[in-house]
mmCIF file of C-alpha atoms and ligand atoms in Angstrom:
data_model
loop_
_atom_site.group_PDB
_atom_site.id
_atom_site.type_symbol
_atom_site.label_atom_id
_atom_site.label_comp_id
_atom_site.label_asym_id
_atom_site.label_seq_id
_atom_site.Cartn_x
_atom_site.Cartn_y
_atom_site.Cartn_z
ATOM 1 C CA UNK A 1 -33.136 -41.961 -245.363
ATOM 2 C CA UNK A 2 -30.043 -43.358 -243.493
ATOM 3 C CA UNK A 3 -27.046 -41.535 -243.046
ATOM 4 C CA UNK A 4 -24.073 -43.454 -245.232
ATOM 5 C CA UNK A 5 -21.514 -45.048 -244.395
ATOM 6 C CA UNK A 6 -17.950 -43.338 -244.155
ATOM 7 C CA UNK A 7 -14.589 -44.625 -244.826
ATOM 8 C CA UNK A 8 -11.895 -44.076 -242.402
ATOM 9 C CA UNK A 9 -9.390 -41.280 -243.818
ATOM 10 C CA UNK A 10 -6.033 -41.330 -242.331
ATOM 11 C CA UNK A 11 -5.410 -38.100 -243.515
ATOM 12 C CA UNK A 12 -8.049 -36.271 -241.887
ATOM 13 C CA UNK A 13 -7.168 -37.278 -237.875
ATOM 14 C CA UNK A 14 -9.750 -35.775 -235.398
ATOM 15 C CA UNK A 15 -7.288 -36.821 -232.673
ATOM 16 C CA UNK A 16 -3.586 -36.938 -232.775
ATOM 17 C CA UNK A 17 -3.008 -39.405 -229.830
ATOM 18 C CA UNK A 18 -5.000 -42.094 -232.237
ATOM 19 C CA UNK A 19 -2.608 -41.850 -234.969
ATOM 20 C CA UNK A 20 0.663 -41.475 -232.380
ATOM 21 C CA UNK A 21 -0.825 -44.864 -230.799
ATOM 22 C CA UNK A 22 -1.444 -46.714 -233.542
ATOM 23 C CA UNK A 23 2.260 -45.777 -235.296
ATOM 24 C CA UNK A 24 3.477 -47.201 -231.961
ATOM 25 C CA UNK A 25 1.718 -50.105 -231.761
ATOM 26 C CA UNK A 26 2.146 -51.356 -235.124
ATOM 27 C CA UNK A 27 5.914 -50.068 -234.905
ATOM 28 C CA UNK A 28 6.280 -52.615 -231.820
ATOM 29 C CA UNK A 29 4.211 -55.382 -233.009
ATOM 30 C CA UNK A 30 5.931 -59.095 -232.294
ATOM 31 C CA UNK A 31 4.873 -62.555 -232.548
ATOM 32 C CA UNK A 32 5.805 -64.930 -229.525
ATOM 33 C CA UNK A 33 7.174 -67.532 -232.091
ATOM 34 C CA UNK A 34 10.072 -65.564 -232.418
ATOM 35 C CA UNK A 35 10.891 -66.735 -229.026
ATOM 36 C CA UNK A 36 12.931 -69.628 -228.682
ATOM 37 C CA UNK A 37 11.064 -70.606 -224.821
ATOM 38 C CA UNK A 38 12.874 -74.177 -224.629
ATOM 39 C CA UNK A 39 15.842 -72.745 -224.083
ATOM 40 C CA UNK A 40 15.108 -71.763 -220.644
ATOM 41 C CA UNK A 41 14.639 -75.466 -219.978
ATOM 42 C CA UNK A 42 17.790 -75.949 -218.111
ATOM 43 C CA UNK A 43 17.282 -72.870 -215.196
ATOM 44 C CA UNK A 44 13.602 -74.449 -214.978
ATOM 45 C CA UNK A 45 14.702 -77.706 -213.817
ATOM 46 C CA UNK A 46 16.907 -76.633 -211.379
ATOM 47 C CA UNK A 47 13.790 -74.650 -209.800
ATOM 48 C CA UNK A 48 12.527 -76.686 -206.592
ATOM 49 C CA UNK A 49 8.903 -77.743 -207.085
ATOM 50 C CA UNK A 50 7.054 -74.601 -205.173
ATOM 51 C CA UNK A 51 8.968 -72.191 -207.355
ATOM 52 C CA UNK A 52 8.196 -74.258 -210.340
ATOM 53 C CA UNK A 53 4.538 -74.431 -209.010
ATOM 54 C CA UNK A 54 4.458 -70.737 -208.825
ATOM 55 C CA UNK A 55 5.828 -70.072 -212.136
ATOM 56 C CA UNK A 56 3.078 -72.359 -213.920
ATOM 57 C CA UNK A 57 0.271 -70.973 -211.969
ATOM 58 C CA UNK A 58 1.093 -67.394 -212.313
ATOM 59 C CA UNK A 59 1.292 -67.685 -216.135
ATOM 60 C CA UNK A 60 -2.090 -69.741 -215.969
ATOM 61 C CA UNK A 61 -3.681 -66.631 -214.183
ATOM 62 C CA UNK A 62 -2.260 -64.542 -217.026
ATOM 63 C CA UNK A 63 -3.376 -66.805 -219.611
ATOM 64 C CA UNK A 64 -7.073 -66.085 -218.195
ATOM 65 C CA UNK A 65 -7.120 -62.554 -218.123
ATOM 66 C CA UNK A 66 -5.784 -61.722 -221.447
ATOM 67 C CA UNK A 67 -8.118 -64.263 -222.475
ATOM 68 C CA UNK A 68 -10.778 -61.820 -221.276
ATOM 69 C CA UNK A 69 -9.342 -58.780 -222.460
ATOM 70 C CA UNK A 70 -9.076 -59.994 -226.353
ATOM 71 C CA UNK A 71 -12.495 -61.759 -225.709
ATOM 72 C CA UNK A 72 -14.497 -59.052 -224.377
ATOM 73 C CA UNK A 73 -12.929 -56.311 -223.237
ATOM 74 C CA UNK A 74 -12.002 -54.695 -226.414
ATOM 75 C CA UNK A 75 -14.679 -55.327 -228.019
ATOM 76 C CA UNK A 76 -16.806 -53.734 -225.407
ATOM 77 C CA UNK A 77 -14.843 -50.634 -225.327
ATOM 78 C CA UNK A 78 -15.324 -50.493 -229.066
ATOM 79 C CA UNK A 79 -18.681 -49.664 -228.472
ATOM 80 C CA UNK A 80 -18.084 -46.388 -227.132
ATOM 81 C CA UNK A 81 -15.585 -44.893 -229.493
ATOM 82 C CA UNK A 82 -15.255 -41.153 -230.420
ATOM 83 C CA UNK A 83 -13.361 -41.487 -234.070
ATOM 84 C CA UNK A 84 -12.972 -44.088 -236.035
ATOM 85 C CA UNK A 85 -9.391 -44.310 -235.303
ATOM 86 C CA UNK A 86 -9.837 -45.313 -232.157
ATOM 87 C CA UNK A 87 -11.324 -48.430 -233.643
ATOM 88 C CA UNK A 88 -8.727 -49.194 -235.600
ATOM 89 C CA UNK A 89 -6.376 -48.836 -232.755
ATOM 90 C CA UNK A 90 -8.778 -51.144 -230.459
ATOM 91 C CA UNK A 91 -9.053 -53.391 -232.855
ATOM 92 C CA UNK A 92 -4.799 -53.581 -232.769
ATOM 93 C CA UNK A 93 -5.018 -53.953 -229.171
ATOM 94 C CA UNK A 94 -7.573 -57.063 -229.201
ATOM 95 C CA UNK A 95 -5.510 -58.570 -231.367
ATOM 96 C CA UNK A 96 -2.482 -57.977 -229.581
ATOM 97 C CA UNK A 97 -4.448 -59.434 -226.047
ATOM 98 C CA UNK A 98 -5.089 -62.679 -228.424
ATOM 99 C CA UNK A 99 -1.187 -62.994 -228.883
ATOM 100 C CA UNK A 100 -0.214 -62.343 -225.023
ATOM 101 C CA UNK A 101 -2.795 -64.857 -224.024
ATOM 102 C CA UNK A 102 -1.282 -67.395 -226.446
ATOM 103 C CA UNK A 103 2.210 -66.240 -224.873
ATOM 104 C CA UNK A 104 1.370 -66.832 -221.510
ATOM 105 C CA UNK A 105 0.280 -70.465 -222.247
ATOM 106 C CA UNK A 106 3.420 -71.384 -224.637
ATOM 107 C CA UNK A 107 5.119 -70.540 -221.157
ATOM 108 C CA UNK A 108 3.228 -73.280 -219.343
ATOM 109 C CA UNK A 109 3.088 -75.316 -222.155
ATOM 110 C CA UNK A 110 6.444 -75.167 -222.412
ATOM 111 C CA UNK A 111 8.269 -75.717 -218.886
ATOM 112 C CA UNK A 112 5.482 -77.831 -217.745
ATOM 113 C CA UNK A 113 4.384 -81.600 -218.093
ATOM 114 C CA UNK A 114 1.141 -82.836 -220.104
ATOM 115 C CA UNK A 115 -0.381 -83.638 -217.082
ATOM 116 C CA UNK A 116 0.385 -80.357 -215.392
ATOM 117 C CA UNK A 117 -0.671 -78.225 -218.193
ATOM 118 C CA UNK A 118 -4.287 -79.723 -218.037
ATOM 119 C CA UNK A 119 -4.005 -79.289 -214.015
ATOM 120 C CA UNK A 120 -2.822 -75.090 -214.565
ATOM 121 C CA UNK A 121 -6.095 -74.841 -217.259
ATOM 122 C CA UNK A 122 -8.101 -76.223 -215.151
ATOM 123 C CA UNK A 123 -6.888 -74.521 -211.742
ATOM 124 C CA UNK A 124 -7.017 -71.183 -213.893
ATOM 125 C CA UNK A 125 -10.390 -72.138 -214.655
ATOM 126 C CA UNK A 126 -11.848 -72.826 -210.983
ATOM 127 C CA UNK A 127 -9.648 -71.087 -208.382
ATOM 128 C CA UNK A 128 -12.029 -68.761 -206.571
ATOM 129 C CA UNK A 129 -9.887 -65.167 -206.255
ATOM 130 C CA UNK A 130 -8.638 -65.390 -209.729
ATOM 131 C CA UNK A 131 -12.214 -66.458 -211.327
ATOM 132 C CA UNK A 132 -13.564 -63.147 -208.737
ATOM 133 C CA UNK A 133 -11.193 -60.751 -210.141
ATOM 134 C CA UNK A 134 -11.900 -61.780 -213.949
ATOM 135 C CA UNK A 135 -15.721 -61.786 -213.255
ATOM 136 C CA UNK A 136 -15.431 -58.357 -211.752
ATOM 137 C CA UNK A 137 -14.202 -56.929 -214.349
ATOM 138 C CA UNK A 138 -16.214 -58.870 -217.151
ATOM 139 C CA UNK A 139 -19.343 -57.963 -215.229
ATOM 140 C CA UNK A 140 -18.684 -53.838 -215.701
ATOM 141 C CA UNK A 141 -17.452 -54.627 -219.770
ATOM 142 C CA UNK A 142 -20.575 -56.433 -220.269
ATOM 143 C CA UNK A 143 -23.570 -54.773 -217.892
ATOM 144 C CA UNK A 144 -21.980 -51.081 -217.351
ATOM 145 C CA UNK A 145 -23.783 -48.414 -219.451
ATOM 146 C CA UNK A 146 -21.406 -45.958 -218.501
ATOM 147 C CA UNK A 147 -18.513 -45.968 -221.066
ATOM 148 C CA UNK A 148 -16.051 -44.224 -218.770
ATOM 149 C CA UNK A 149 -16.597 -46.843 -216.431
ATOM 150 C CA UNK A 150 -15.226 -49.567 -218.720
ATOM 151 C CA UNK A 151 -12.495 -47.785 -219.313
ATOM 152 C CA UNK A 152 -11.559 -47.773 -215.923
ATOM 153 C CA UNK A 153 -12.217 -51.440 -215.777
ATOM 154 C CA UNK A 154 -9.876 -52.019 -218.750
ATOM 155 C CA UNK A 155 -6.848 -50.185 -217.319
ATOM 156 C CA UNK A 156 -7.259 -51.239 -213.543
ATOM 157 C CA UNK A 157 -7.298 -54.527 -215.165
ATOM 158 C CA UNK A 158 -4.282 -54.120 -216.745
ATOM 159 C CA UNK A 159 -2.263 -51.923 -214.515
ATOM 160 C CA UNK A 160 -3.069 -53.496 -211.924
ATOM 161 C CA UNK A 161 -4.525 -56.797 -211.580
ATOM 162 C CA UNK A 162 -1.745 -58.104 -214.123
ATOM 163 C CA UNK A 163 0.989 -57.214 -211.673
ATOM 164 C CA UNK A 164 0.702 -60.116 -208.881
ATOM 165 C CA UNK A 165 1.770 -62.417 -211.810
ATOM 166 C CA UNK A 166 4.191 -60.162 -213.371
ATOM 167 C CA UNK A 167 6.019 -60.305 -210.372
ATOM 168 C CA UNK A 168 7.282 -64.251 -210.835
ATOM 169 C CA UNK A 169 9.246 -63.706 -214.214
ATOM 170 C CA UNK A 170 10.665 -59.956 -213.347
ATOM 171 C CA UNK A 171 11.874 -61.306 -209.742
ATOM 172 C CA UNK A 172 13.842 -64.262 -212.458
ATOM 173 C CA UNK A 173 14.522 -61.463 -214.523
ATOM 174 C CA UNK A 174 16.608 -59.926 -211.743
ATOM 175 C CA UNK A 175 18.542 -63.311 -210.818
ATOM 176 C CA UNK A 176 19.207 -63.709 -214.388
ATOM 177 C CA UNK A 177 17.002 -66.797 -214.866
ATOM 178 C CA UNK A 178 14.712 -67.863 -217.513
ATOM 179 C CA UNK A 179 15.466 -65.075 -219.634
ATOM 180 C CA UNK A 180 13.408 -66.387 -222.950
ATOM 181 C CA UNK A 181 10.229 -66.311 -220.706
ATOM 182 C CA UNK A 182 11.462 -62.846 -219.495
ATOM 183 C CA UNK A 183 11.489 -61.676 -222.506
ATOM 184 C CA UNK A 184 7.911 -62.617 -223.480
ATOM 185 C CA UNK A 185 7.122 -60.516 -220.271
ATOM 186 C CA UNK A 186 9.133 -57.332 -221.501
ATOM 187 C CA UNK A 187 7.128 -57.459 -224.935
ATOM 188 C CA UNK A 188 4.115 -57.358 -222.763
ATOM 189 C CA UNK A 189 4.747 -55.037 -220.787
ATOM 190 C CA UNK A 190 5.623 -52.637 -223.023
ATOM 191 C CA UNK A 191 2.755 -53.233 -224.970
ATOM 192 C CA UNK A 192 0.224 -52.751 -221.916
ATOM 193 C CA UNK A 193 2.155 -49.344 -221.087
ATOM 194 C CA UNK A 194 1.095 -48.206 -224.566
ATOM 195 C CA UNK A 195 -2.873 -49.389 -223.592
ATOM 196 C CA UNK A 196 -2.694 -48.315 -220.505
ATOM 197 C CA UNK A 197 -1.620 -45.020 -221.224
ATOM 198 C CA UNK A 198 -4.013 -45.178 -224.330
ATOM 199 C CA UNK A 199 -7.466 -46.203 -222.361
ATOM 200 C CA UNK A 200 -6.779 -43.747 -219.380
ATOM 201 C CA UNK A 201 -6.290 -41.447 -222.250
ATOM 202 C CA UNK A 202 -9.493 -41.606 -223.407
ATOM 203 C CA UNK A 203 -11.221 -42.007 -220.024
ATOM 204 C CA UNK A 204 -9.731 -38.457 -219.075
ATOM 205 C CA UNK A 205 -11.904 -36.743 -222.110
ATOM 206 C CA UNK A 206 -14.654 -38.149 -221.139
ATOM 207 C CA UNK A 207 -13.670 -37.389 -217.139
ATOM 208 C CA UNK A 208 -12.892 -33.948 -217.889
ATOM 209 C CA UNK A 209 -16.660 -33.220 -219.564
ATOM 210 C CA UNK A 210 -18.185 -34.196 -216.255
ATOM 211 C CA UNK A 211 -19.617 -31.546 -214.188
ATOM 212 C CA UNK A 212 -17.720 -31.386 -210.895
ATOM 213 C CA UNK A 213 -20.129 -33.311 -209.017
ATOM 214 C CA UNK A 214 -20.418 -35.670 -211.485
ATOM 215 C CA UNK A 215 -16.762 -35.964 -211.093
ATOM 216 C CA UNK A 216 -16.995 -36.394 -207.453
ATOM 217 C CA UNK A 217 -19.289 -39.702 -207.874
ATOM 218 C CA UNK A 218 -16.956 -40.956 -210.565
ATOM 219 C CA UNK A 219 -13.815 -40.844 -208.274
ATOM 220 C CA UNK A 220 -15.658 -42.425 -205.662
ATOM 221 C CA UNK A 221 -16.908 -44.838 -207.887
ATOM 222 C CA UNK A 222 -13.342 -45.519 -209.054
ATOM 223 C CA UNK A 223 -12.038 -45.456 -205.132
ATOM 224 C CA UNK A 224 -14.537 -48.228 -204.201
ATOM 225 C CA UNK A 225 -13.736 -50.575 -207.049
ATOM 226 C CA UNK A 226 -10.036 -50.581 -206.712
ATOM 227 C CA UNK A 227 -10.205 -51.212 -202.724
ATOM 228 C CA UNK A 228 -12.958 -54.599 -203.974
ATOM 229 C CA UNK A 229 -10.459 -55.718 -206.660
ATOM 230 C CA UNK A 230 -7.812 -54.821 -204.060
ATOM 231 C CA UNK A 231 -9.655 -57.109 -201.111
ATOM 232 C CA UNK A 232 -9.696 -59.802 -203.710
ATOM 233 C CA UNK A 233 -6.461 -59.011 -204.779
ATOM 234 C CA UNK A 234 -4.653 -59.823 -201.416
ATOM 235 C CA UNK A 235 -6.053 -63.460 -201.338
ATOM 236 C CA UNK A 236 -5.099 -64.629 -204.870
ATOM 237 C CA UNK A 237 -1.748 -63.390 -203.624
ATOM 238 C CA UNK A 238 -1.801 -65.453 -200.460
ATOM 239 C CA UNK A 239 -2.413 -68.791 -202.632
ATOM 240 C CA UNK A 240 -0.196 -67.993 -205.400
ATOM 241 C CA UNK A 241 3.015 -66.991 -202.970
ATOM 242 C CA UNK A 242 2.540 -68.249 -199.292
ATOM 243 C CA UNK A 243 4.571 -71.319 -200.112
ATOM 244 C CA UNK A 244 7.599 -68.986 -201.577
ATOM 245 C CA UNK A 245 7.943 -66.155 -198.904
ATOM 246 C CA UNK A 246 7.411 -63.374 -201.304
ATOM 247 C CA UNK A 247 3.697 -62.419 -200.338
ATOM 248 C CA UNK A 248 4.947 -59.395 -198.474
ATOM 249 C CA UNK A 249 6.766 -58.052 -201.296
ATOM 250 C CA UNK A 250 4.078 -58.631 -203.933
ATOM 251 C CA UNK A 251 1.694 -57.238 -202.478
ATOM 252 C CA UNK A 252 3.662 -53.676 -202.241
ATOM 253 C CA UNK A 253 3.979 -53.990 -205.754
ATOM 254 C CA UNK A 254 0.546 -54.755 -206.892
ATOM 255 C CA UNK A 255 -0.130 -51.453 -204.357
ATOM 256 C CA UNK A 256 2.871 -49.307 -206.531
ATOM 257 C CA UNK A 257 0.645 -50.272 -209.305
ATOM 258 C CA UNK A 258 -3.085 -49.789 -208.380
ATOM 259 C CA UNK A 259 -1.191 -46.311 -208.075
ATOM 260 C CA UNK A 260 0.300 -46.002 -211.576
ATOM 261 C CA UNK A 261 -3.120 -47.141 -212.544
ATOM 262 C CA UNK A 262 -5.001 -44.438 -211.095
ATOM 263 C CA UNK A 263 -2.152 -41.991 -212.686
ATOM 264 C CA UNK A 264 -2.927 -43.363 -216.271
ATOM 265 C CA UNK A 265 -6.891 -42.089 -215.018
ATOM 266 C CA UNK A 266 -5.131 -38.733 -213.950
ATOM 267 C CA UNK A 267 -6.178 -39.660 -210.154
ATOM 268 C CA UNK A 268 -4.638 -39.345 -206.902
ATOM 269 C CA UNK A 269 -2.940 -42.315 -206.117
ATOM 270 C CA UNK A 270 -4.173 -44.380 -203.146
ATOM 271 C CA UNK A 271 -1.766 -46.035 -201.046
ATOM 272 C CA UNK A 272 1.659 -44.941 -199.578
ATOM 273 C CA UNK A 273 4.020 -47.539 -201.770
ATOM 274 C CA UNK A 274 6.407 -45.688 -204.098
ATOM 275 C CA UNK A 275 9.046 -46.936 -206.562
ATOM 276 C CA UNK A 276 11.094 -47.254 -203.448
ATOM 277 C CA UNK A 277 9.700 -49.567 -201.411
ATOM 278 C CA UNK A 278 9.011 -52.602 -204.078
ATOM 279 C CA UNK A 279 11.799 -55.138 -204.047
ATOM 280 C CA UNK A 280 14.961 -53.756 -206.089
ATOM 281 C CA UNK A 281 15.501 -56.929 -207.926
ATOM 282 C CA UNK A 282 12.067 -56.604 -209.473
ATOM 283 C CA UNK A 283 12.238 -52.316 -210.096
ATOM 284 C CA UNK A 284 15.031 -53.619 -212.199
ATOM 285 C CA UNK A 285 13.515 -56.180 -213.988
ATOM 286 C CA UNK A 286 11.096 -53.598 -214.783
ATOM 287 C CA UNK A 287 12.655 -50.623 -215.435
ATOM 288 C CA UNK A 288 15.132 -52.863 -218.052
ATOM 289 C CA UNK A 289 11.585 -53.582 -219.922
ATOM 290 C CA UNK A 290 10.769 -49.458 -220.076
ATOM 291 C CA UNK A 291 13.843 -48.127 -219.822
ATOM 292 C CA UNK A 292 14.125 -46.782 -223.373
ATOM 293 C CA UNK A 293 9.922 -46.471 -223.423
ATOM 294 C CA UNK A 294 9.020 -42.885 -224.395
ATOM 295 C CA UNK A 295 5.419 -43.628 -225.530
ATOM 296 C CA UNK A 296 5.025 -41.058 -228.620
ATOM 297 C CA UNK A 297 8.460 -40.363 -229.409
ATOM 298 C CA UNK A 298 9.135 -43.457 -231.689
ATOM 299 C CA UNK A 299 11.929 -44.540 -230.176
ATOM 300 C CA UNK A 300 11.150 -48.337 -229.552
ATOM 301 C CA UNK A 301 13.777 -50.546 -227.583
ATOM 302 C CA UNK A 302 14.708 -52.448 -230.971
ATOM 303 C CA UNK A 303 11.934 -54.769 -231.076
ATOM 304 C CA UNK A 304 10.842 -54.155 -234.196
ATOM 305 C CA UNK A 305 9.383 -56.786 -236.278
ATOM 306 C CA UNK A 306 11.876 -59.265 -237.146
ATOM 307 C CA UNK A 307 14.603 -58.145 -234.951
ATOM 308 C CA UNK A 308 13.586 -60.244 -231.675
ATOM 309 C CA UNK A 309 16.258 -61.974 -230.553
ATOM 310 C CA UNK A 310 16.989 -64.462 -227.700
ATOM 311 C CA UNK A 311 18.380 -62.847 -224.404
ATOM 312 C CA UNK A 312 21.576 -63.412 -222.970
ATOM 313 C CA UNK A 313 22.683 -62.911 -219.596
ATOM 314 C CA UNK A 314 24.653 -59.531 -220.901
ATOM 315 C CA UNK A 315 21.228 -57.838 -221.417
ATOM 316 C CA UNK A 316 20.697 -58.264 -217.933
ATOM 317 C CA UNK A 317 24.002 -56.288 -216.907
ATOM 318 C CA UNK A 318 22.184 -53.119 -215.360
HETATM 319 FE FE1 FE2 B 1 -2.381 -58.062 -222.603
HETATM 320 FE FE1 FE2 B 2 -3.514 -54.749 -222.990
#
């Protein structure tokens, strides 16, 4: 006889971080039509064509990567679930990863001409680091059989390997510039703190079942992935920023990253670069995105559904 199928019951929660997350999530949910993007049509055009170049090709990168996560990376992490909950609160997420990657684009697709829209998809689609890192990672969601594993992939992906394009609109954030497509950015971000926080979460139950040599292979495992993706990483920065001077700079903050994204895993972090040593302009940009983020405490930064509003240069007044 086969076992029968059970409803999910809300009232019966096997794990209280499922509920908290999903109360969060669906108490921050947006769309990115609220968003009026044209607006920041005027500070685009007075961008000099490297910056502008930068700008479209970061958000192209972006584009591809959330295209992955609400493709397959959810839906490979579903797999592994402990409650049903956690479904439900994966299956928010996927969604959610459909509506950045749509966000990303209207960026591109917004500031940009016809002709260089079709010449970001189809750098996004091609250019070698960025097509590495996404492979990378699609390779453990789809071949991996450890579920832990996956889970790692999922937040170093979005910890991490999100933050060399992040960098572009929270750097305009700072100077006050293109603050519709900043924004977009801040909904994202907060969003991907929630899943960040959620997936490394989940990765420390399983973590924290391993025996301690088990444990042992597992952080080395996790060690030697993040210096590959790292490798990698360094390149795509090269092409994306040589031509604007900030490689330097973003590459200490993809590093202040990698280590918040080994902190969502409960690891040690890996390289030297603290809060201190990224590039003020951009800890401010980002801190104004999270300053008000206290993941299960309910209190959202006023984003709640119906409520976005265009920026003005006030909000930026730090
Ligand atoms: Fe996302
Ligand atoms: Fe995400």
């Amino acid at each position: 006889m086969t076992e029968n199928y059970s409803a999910i019951n809300w009232n019966a929660i096997d794990d209280q971080i499922d509920k908290a997350t999903w109360e969060k999530l669906t108490e921050q949910f947006w769309l990115d039509t609220r968003i009026p993007l044209s607006n920041d049509l005027s500070d685009w055009r007075t961008f000099d064509e490297d910056h502008q170049w930068v700008v479209g090709h970061v958000f192209g990168g972006l584009t591809l990567l959330d295209t992955l996560q609400s493709q397959e990376g959810m839906a490979s992490l579903r797999k592994d679930v402990q409650t049903q909950h956690e479904t439900a609160v994966l299956n928010n997420i996927q969604f959610m990863e459909s509506v950045h990657a749509k966000s990303y684009s209207s960026i591109f697709s917004t500031l940009n001409t016809p002709e260089q829209i079709d010449e970001i998809f189809d750098w996004s689609d091609s250019e070698e680091f960025l097509q590495n890192k996404a492979l990378k990672i699609r390779d453990i969601y789809e071949n991996e059989p450890d579920p832990l594993k996956k889970k790692v992939a999922s937040v170093f992906l979005e910890t991490f390997l999100f933050y060399s394009g992040f960098y572009t609109p929270l750097w305009y954030l700072g100077h006050n510039k293109i603050p519709n497509v900043a924004e977009i950015i801040k909904l994202i971000l907060r969003d991907e703190s929630v899943h960040g926080t959620y997936i490394g979460y989940k990765f420390q139950i399983g973590f924290n079942q391993l025996s301690k040599a088990k444990q042992e292979d597992m952080k080395n495992w996790i060690y030697d992935f993040l210096y590959k993706l790292y490798g990698n990483e360094e390149k795509y920065t090269h092409i994306l920023y040589d031509q604007t001077g900030w490689t330097e700079d973003v590459l200490t903050f993809i590093r202040y990253n990698a280590n918040k994204a080994l902190m969502n895993l409960g690891q040690d972090p890996l390289f030297p670069d603290t809060a201190e040593d990224v590039n003020p302009v951009v800890m401010n940009g980002i801190s104004t995105s999270t300053a008000n983020h206290d993941f299960f405490s309910q209190v959202g930064n006023g984003y709640l559904l119906g409520n976005v509003e265009s920026m003005n240069d006030s909000d930026y007044d730090i």
